[in-house]
GROMACS .gro file of C-alpha atoms in nm:
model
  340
    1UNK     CA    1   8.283  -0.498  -4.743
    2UNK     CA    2   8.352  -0.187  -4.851
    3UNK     CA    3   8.307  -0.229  -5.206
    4UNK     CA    4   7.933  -0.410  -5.112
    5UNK     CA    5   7.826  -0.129  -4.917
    6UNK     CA    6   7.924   0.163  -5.198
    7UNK     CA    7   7.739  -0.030  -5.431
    8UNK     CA    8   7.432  -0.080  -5.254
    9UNK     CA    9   7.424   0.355  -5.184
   10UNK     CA   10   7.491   0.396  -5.556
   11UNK     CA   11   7.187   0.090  -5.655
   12UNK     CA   12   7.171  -0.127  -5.892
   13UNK     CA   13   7.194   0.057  -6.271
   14UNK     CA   14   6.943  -0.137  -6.417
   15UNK     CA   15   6.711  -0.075  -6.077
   16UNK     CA   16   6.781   0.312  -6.137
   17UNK     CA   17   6.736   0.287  -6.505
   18UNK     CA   18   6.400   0.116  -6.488
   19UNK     CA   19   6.295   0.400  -6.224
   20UNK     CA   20   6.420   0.734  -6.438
   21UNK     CA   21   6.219   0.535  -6.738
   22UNK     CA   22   5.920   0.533  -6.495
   23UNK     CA   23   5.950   0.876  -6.339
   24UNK     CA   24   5.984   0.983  -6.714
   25UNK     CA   25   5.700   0.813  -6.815
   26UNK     CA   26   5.448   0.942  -6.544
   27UNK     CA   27   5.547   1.277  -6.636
   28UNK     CA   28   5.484   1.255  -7.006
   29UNK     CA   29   5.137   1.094  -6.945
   30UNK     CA   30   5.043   1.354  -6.643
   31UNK     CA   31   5.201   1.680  -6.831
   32UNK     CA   32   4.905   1.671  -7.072
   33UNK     CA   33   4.634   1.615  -6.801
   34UNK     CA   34   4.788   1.920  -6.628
   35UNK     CA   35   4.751   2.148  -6.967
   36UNK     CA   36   4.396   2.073  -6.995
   37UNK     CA   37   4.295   2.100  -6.654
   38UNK     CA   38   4.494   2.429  -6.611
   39UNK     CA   39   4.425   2.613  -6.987
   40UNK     CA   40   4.051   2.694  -6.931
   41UNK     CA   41   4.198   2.896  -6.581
   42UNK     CA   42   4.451   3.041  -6.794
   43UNK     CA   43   4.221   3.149  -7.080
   44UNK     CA   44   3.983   3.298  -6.794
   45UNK     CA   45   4.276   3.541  -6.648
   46UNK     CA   46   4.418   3.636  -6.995
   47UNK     CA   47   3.980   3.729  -7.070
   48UNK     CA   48   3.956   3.909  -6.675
   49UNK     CA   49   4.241   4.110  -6.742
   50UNK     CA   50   4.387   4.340  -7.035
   51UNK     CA   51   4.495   4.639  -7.167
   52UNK     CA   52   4.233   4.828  -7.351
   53UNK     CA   53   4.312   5.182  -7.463
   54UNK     CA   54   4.500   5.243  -7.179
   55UNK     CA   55   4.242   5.132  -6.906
   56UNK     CA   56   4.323   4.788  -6.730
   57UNK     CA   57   4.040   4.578  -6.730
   58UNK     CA   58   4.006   4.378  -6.450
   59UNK     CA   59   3.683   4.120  -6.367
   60UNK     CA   60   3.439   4.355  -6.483
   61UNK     CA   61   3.085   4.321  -6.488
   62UNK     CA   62   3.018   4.204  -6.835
   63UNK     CA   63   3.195   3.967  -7.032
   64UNK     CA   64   3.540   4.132  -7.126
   65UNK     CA   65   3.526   3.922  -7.425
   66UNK     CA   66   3.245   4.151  -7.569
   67UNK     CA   67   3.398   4.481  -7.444
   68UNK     CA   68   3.503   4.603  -7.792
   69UNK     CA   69   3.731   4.881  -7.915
   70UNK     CA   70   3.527   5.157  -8.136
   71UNK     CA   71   3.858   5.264  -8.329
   72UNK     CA   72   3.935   5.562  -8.190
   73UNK     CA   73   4.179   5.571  -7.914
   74UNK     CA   74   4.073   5.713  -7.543
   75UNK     CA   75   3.948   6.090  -7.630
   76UNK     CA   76   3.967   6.004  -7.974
   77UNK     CA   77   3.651   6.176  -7.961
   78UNK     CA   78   3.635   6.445  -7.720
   79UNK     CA   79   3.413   6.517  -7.477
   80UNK     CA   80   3.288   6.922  -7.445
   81UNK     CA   81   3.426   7.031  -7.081
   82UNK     CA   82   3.362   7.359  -7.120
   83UNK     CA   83   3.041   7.419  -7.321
   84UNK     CA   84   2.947   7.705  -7.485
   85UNK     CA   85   2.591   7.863  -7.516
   86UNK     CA   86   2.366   8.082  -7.747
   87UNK     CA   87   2.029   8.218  -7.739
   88UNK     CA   88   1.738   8.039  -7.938
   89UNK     CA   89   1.724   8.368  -8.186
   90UNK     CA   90   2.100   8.327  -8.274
   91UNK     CA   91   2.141   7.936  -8.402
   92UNK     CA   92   2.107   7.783  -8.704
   93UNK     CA   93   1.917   7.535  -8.613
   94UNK     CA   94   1.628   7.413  -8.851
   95UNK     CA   95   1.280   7.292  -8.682
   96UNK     CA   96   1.355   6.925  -8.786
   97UNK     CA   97   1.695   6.920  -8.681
   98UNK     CA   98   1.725   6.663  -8.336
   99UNK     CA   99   1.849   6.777  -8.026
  100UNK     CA  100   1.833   6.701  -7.685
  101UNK     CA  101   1.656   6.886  -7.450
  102UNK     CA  102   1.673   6.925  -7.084
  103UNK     CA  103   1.502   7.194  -6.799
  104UNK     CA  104   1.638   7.142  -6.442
  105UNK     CA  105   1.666   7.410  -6.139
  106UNK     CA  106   1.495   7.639  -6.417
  107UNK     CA  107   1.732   7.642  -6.687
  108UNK     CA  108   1.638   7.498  -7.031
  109UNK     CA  109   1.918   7.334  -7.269
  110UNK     CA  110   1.920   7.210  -7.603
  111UNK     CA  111   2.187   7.032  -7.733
  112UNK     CA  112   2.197   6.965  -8.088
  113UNK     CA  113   2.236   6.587  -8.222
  114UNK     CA  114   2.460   6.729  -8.509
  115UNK     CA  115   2.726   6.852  -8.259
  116UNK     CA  116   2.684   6.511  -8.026
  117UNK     CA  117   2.763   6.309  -8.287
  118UNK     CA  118   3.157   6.444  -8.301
  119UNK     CA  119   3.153   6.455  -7.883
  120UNK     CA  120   2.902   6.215  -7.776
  121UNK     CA  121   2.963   6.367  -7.418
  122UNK     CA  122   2.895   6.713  -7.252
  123UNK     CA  123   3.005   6.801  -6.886
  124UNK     CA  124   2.747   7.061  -6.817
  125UNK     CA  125   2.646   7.274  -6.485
  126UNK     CA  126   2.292   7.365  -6.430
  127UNK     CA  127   2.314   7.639  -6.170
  128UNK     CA  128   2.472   7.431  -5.877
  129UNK     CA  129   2.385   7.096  -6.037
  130UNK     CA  130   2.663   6.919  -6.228
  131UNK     CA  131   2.543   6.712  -6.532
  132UNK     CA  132   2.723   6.475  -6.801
  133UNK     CA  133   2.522   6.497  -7.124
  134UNK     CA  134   2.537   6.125  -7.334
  135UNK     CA  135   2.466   6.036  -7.669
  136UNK     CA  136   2.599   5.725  -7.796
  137UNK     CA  137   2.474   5.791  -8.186
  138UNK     CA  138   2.548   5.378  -8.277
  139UNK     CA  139   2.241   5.346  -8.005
  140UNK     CA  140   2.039   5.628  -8.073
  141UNK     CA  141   2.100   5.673  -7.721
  142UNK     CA  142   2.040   6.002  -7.537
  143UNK     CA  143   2.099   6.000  -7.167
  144UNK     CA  144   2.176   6.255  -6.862
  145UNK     CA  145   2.366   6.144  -6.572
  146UNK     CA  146   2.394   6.393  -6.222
  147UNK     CA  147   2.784   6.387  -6.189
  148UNK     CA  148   2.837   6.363  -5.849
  149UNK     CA  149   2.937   6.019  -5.753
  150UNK     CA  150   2.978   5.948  -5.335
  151UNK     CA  151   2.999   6.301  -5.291
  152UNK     CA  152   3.247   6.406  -5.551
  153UNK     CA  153   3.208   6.544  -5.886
  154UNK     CA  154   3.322   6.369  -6.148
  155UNK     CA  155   3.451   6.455  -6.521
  156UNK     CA  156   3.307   6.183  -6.797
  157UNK     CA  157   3.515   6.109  -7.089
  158UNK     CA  158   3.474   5.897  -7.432
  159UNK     CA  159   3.699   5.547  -7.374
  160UNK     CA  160   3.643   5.442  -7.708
  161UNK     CA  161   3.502   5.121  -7.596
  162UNK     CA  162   3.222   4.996  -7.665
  163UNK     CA  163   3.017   4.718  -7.477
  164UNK     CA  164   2.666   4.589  -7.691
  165UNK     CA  165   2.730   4.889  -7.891
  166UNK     CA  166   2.694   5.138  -7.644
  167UNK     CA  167   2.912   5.367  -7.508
  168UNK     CA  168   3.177   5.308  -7.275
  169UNK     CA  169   3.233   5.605  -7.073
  170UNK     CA  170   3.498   5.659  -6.795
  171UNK     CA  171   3.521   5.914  -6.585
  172UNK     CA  172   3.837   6.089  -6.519
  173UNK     CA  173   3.902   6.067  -6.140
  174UNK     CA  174   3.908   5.713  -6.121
  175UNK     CA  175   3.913   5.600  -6.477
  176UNK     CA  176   3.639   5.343  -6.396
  177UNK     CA  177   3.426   5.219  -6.698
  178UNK     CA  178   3.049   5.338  -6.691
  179UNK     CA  179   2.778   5.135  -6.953
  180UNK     CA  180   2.602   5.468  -7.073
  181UNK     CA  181   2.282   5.285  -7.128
  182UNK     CA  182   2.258   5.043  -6.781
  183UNK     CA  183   2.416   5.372  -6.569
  184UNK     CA  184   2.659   5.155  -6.459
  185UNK     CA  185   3.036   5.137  -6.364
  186UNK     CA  186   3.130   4.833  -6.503
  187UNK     CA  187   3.506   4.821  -6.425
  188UNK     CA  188   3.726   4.996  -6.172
  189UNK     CA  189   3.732   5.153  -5.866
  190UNK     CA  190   3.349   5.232  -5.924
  191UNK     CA  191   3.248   4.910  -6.034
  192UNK     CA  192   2.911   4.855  -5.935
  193UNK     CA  193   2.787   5.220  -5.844
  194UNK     CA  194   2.465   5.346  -6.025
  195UNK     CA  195   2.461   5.666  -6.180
  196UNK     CA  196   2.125   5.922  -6.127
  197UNK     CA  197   1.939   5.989  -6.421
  198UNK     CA  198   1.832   6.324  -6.486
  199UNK     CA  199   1.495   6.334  -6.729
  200UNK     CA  200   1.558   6.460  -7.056
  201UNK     CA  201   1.383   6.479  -7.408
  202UNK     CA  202   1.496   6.305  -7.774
  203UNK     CA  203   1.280   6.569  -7.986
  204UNK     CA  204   1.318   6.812  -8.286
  205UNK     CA  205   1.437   7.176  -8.245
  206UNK     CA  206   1.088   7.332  -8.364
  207UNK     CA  207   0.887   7.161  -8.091
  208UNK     CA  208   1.174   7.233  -7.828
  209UNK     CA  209   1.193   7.574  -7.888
  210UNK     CA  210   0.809   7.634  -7.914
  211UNK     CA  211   0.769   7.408  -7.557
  212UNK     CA  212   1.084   7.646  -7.413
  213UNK     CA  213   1.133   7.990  -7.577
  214UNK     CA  214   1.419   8.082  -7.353
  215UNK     CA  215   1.598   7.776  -7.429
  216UNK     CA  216   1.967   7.787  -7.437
  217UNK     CA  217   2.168   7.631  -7.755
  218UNK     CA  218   2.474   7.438  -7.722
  219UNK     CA  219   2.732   7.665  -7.966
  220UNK     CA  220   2.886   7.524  -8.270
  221UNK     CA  221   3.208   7.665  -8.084
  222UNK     CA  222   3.334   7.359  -7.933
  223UNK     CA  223   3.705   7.484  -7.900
  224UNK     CA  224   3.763   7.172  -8.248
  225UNK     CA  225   3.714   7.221  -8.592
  226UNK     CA  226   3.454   6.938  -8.739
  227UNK     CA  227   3.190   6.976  -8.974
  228UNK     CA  228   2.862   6.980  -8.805
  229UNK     CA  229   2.635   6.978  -9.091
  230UNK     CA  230   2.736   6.660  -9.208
  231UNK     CA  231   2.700   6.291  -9.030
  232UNK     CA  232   2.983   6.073  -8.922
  233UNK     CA  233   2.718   5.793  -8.965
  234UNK     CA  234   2.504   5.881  -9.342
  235UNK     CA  235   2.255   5.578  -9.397
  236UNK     CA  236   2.299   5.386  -9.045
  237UNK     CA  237   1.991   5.465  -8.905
  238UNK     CA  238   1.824   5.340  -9.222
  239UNK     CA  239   2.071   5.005  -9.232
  240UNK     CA  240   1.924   4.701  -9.045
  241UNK     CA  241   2.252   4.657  -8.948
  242UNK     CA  242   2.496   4.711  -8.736
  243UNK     CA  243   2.851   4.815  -8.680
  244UNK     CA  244   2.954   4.629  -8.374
  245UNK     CA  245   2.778   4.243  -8.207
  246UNK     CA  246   2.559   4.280  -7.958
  247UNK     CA  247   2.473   3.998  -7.743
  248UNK     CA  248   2.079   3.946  -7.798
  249UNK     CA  249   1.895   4.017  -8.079
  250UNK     CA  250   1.486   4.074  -8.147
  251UNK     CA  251   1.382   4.059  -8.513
  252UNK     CA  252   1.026   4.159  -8.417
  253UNK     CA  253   1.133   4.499  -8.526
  254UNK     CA  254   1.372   4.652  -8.770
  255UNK     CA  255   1.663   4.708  -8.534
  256UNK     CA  256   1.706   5.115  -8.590
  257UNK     CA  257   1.317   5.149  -8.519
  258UNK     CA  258   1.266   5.434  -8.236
  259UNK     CA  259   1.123   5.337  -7.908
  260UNK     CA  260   1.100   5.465  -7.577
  261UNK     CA  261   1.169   5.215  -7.280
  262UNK     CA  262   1.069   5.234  -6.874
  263UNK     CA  263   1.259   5.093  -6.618
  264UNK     CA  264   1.054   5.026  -6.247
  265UNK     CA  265   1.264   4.818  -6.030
  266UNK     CA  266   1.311   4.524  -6.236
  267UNK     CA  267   1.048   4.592  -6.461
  268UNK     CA  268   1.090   4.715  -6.785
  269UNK     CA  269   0.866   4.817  -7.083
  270UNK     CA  270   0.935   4.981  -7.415
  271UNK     CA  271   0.676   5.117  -7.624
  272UNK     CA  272   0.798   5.115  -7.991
  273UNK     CA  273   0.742   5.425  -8.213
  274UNK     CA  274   0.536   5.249  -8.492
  275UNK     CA  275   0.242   5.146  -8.201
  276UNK     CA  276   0.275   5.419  -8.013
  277UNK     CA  277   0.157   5.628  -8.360
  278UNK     CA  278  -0.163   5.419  -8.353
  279UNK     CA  279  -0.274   5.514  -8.008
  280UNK     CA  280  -0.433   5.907  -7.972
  281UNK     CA  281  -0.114   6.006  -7.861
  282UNK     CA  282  -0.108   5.968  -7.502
  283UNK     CA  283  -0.182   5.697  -7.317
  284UNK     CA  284  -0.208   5.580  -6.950
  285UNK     CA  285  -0.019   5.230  -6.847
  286UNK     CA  286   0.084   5.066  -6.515
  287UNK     CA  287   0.427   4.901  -6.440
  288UNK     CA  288   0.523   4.755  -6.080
  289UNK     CA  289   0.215   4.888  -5.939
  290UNK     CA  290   0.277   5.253  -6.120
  291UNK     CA  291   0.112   5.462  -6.314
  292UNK     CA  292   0.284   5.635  -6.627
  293UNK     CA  293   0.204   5.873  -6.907
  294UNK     CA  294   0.333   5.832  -7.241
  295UNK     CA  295   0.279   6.105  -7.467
  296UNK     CA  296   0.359   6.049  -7.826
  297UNK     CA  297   0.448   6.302  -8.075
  298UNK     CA  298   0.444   6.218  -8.388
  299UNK     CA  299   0.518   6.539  -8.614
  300UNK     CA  300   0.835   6.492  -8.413
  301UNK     CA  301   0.870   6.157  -8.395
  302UNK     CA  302   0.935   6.143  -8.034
  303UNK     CA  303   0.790   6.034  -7.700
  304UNK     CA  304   0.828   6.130  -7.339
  305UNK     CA  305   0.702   5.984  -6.969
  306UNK     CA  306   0.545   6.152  -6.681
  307UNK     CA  307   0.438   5.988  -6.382
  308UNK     CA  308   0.126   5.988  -6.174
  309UNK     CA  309   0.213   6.290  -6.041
  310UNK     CA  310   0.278   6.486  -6.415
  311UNK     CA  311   0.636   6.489  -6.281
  312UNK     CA  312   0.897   6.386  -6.618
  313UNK     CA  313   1.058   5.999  -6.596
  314UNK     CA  314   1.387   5.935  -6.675
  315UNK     CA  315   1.297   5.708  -7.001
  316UNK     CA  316   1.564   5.579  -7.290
  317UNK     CA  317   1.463   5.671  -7.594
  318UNK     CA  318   1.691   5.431  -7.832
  319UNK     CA  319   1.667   5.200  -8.129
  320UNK     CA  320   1.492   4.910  -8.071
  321UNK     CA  321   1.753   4.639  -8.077
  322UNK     CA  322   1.979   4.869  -7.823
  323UNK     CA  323   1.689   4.838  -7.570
  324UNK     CA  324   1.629   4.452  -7.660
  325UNK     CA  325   2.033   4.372  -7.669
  326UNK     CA  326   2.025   4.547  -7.288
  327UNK     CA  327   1.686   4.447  -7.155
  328UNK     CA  328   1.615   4.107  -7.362
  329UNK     CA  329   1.292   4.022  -7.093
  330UNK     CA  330   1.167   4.375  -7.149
  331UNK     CA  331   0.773   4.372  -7.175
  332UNK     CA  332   0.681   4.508  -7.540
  333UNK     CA  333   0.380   4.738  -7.573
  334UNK     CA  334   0.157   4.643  -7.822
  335UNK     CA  335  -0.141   4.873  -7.941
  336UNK     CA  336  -0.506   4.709  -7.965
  337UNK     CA  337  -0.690   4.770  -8.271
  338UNK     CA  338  -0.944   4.940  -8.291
  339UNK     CA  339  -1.255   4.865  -8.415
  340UNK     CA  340  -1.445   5.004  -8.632
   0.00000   0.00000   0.00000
């Protein structure tokens, strides 16, 4: 009786052979289903999160697939912190010769392209008024940001990323990402907040100077030795290529062609360089219900936007396919001919 009742606890070893073979079976036939099912989640967490020159990227705004390292590590190019400036009389500065130029709380800057180029960034002061000077020189890019973000000023650095080919800022307090050209914290504890653009002009140091005769010059003396008469970038602006994917492309234009873009809500508009130099000049336009100015210069080869009231816009000048690659439904001014 014993004996009968051990054996039944223990089974039969065929019974329990036949089962294991079964149990082994299911496994091998659901292990696979389980790998496919589970690798797509998988490859989405290894693309929402990584390690990117020493900022962790976590779900950010824009694919992180197409958030790209530049080559140079975080600060690989430095940022100016503490800026230097000369008078207009005492710079080297040749009328051609781009800069950046900005007037706010009645102070007038130029900053030269040759010395952006090495830094890309400038944390500037304007009287009380903090500004971050951008120029992202793979975009063509020139941009001011105010630097106060909820109430605190912040301190803008170069990541070395790049997203679209643009700059990939951070800012030092809370190491979020910013997209230079959108304004935009893409990643961190920003993510989401909008930066306040500050009007500025793309133009060449003889018109500057002539517009602003007090104008202050942003000093060779950067506190880091580089050459600032030669390019980090000879023959890209010329080059219908470029260094880095972007994510949209337009060949209605060669991509380095200059334009100058609007954005009104969720309007946009650009007004390329080569029709803008078949209009007078200046010319009147209406976007979401507003009226703009767009005056064109064309010994300088650059634009700027006023608004109904003659007050300055905060417009992008850029190469074409960095406003297409950015704003892909962007209306495209077009000039009529005229006849004769």
């Amino acid at each position: 009786m014993n004996n009968h009742k051990s054996g039944r606890r223990r089974g039969n070893p065929a019974e329990l052979f036949r089962r294991t073979l079964g149990l082994v079976s299911s496994r091998w036939f659901i292990y696979p289903i389980l790998i496919l099912l589970l690798f797509p989640l998988a490859k989405n967490a290894v693309y929402s999160m990584m390690e990117m020159n020493g900022f962790t990227i976590v779900d950010p705004l824009v694919p992180t697939e197409e958030i790209m390292r530049g080559g140079p590590p975080r600060d690989g190019i430095p940022s100016i912190d503490t800026p230097k400036f000369i008078s207009a009389n005492k710079t080297q500065l040749q009328p051609h010769d781009k800069v950046l130029g900005i007037t706010l709380n009645g102070v007038s800057k130029a900053y030269p392209i040759n010395i952006l180029n090495f830094h890309e960034l400038v944390n500037d002061v304007f009287e009380d008024q903090s500004v971050a000077v951008s120029f992202c020189p793979l975009c063509g890019t020139g941009i001011a940001f105010d630097r106060q973000v909820k109430g605190s000023i912040r301190t803008f650095g170069v990541s070395g990323l790049l997203y679209n080919s643009d700059l990939l800022m951070y800012d030092r307090e809370s190491e979020s990402l910013w997209s230079q050209i959108e304004g935009k914290a893409i990643n961190g504890p920003e993510k989401g907040a909008l930066l306040k653009r500050i009007p500025l002009e793309h133009t060449h140091w003889g018109v500057w100077k002539a517009q602003h005769p007090t104008t202050l010059v942003l000093s060779e003396d950067t506190g880091y030795w580089r050459n600032y008469q030669s390019s980090p970038y000879p023959n890209y602006h010329q080059s219908d290529r470029t260094y880095f994917p972007v994510s949209h492309t337009d060949k209605r234009y060669h991509p380095k062609t200059w334009v100058i873009g609007i954005e009104v809500g969720s309007e946009k508009k650009v007004y390329p360089f080569p029709e803008l130099a078949k209009t007078s000049g200046k010319l009147t336009d209406i976007i979401s219900n507003q009226t703009f100015l767009i005056e064109y210069n064309s010994s300088a080869n650059s634009a700027k936007v006023y608004d109904s009231d003659g007050k300055p816009v905060p417009a992008i000048t850029a190469f074409w396919f960095a406003w297409m690659t950015f704003h892909p439904e962007s209306q495209v001014f077009k000039a009529v001919a005229t006849p004769r």
